[in-house]
Tab-separated table of C-alpha atoms in Angstrom:
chain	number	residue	atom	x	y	z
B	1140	UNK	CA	124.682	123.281	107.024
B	1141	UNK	CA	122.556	124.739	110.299
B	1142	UNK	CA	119.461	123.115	110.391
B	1143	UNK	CA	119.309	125.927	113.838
B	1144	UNK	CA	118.043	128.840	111.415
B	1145	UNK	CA	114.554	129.229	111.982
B	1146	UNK	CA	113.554	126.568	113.455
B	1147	UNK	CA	110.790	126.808	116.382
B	1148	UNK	CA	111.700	126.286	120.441
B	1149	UNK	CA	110.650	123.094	122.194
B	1150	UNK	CA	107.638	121.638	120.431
B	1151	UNK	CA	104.221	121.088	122.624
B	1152	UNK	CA	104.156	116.819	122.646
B	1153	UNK	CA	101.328	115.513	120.574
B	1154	UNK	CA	99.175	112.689	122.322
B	1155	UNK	CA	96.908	110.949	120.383
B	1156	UNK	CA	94.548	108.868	121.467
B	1157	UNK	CA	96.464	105.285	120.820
B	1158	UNK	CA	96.202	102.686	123.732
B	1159	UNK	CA	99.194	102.391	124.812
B	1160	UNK	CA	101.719	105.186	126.233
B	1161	UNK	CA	105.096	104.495	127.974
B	1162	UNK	CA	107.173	106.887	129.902
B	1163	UNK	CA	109.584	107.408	132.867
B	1164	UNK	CA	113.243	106.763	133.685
B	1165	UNK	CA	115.254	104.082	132.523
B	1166	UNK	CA	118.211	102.877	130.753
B	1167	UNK	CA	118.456	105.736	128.498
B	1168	UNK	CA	122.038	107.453	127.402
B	1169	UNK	CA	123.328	109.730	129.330
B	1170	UNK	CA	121.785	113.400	130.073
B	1171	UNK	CA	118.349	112.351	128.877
B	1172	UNK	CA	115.757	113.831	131.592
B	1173	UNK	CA	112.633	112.887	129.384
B	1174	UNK	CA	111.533	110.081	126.762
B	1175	UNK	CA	109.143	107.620	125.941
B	1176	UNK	CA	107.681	105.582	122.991
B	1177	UNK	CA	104.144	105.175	121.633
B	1178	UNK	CA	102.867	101.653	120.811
B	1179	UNK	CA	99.735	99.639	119.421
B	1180	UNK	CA	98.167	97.579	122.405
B	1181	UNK	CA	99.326	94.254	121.112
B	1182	UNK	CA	103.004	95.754	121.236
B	1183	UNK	CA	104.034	94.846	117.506
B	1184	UNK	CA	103.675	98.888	116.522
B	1185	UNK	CA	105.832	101.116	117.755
B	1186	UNK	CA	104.361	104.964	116.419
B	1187	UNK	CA	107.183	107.335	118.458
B	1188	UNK	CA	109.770	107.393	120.059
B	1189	UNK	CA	111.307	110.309	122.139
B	1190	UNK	CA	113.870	111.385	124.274
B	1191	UNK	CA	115.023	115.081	125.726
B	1192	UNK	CA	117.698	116.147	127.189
B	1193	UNK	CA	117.510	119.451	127.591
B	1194	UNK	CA	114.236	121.845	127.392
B	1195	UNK	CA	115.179	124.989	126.065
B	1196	UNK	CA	117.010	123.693	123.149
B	1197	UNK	CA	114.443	122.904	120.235
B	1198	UNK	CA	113.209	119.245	118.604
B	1199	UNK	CA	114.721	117.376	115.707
B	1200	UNK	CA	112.613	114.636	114.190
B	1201	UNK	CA	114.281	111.628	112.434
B	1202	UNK	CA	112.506	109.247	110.117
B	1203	UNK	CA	113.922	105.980	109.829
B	1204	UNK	CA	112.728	102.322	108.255
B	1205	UNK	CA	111.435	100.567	111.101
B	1206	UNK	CA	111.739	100.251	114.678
B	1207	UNK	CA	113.919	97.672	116.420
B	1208	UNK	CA	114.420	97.340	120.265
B	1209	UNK	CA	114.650	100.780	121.487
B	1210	UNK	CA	111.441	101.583	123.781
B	1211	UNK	CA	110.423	104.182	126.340
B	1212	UNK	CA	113.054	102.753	128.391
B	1213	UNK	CA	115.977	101.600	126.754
B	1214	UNK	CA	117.944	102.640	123.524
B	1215	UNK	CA	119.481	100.520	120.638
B	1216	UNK	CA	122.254	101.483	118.768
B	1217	UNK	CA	120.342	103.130	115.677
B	1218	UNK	CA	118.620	105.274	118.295
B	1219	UNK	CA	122.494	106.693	119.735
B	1220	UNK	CA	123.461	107.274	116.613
B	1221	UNK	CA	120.610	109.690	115.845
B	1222	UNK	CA	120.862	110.933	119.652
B	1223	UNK	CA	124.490	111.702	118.695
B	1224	UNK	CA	124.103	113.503	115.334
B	1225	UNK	CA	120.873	115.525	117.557
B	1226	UNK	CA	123.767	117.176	120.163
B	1227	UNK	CA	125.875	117.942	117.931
B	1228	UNK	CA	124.075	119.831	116.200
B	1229	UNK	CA	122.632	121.717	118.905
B	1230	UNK	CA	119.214	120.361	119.784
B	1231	UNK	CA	117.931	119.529	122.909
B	1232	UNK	CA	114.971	117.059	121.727
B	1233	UNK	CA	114.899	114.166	119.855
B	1234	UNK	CA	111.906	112.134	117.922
B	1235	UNK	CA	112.268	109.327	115.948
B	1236	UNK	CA	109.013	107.781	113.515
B	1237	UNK	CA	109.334	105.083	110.901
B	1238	UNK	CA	108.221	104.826	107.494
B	1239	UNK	CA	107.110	101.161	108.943
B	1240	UNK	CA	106.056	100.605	112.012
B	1241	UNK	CA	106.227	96.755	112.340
B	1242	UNK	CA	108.947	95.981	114.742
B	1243	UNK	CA	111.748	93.588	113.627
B	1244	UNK	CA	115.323	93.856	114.399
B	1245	UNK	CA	115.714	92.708	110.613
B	1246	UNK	CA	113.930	94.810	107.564
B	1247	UNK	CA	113.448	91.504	105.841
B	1248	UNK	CA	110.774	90.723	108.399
B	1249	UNK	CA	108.644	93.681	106.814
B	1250	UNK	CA	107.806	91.163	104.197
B	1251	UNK	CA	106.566	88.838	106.518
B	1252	UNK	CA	103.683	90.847	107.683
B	1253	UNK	CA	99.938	91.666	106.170
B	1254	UNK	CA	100.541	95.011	107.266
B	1255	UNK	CA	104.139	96.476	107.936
B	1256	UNK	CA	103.253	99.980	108.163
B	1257	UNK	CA	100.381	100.074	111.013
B	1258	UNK	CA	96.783	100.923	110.581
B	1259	UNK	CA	97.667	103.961	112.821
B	1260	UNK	CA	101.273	105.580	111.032
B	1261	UNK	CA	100.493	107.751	109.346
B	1262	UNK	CA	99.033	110.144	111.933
B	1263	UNK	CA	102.159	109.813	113.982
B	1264	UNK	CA	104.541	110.704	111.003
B	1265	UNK	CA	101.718	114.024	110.253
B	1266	UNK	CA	101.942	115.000	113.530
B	1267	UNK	CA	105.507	114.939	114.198
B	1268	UNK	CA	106.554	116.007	110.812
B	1269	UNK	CA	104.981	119.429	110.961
B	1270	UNK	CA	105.254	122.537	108.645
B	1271	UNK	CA	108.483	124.435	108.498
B	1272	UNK	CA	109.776	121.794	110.819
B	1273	UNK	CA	113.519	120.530	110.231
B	1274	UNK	CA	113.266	116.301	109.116
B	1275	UNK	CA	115.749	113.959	108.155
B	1276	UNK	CA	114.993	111.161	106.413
B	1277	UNK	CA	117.161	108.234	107.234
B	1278	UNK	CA	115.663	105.043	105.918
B	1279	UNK	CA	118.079	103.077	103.843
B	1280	UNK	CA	117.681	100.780	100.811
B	1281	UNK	CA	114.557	98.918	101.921
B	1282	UNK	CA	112.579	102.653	102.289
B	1283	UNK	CA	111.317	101.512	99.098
B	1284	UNK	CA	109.496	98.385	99.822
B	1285	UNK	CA	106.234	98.951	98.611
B	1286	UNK	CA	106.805	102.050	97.492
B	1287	UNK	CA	106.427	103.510	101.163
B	1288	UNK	CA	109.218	105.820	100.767
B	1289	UNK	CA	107.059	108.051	97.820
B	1290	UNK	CA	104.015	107.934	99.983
B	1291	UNK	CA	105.290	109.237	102.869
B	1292	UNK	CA	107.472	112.302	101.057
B	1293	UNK	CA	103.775	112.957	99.735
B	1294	UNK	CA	102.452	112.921	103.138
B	1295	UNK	CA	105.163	114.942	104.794
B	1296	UNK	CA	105.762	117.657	102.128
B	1297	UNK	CA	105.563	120.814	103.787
B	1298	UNK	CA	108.658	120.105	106.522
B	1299	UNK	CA	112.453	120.957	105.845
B	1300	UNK	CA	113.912	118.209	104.804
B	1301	UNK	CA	117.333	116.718	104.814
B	1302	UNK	CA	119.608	113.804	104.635
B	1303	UNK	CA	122.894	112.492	105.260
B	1304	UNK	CA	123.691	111.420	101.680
B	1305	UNK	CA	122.382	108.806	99.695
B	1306	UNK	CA	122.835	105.366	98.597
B	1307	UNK	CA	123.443	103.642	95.091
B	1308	UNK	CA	120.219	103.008	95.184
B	1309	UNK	CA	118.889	107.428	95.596
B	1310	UNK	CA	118.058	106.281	98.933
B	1311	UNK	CA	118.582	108.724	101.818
B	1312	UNK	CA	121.406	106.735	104.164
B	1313	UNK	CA	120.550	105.125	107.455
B	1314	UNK	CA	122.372	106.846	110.382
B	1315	UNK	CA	123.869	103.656	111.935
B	1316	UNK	CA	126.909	103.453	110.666
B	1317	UNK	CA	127.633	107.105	109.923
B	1318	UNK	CA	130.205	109.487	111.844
B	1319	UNK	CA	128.327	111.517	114.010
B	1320	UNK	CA	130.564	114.865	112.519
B	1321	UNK	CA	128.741	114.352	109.214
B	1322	UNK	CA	127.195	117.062	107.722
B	1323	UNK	CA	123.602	117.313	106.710
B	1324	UNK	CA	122.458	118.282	103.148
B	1325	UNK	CA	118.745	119.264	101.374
B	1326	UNK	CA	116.995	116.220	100.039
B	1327	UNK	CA	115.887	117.688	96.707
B	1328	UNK	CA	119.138	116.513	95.342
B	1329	UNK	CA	118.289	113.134	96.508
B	1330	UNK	CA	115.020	113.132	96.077
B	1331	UNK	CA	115.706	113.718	92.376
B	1332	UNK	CA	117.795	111.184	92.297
B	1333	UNK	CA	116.182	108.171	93.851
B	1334	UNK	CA	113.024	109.265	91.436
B	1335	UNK	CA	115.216	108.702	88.320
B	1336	UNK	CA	116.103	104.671	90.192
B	1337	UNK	CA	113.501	101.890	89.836
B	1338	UNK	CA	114.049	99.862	93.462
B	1339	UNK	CA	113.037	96.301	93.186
B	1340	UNK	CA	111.539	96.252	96.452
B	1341	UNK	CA	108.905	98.587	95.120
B	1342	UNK	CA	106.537	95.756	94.028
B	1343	UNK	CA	107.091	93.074	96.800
């Protein structure tokens, strides 16, 4: 499936006003010319994260678990997987937001914070996740810890969204170890799915 058809040209980047905005070159993958992240001022919340590579080629916005190391800077390996799944298909832009924002290299350590989702999320994931827009969710098993997963497909109704298939559990699959020549698909099959599954992380 194209997620090309219809979708808008380069998006106009959304700054809120957070305290604390990187930018600039550095160890990025190849081609980028552009990219960044967005965190809290203590550094334990990363918002957004973006890269672009080329500007007249339009934005694809991923939404994964939680971030890990990948900052304005430098990438992890979750982030080239999504940045190679984003050429392939043709786009030129890449954004990535989390259902969490907490940042552990391990989704267990969600459980070991008051608040793993960030007083300030939400209005990242709304921003980025606009109307008409093509989205793939991403997230993985642990997308329903604390039920986060339903709130946020509440909160970001109105875009286009897809998946790359979904686990045992009706969640949509995390990009890491996927081939990049995967083929998207709607999430409403999923969707309906992973509402007909009880998760046990739902209550922790």
């Amino acid at each position: 499936m194209s997620l090309l058809e219809n979708t808008e040209q380069p998006y106009d980047i959304v700054q809120a006003a957070l305290p604390c905005i990187a930018g600039g070159l550095g160890c990025w993958s190849e081609q980028v010319i552009e990219g960044g992240a967005v965190f809290d001022a203590s550094g334990a919340y990363r918002y957004r994260l973006w890269r672009r590579w080329d500007q007249e080629r339009p934005l694809l916005v991923f939404v994964l678990l939680n971030p890990s190391t990948a900052d304005a800077h430098r990438d992890d390996p979750t982030l080239r997987r999504c940045l190679a799944f984003a050429r392939t298909w043709g786009y030129g832009a890449l954004e990535v937001l989390n259902l969490f924002a907490w940042r552990s290299s391990d989704p267990r350590g969600l459980t070991c914070t008051p608040d793993p989702v960030g007083p300030d999320n939400d209005l990242y994931l709304l921003a980025a996740c606009q109307p008409q827009r093509p989205v793939i969710l991403a997230w993985g098993n642990w997308g329903s810890l604390q039920n986060r997963n339903r709130s946020v497909l509440n909160l970001i109704a109105g875009s286009r969204l897809y998946c790359l298939g979904r686990t045992r559990s009706g969640q949509p699959r995390h990009p890491l170890y996927l081939s990049a020549r995967l083929e998207v698909e709607p999430f409403d099959e999923c969707l309906e799915f992973m509402k007909s599954v009880e998760s046990p992380l739902a209550n922790r």
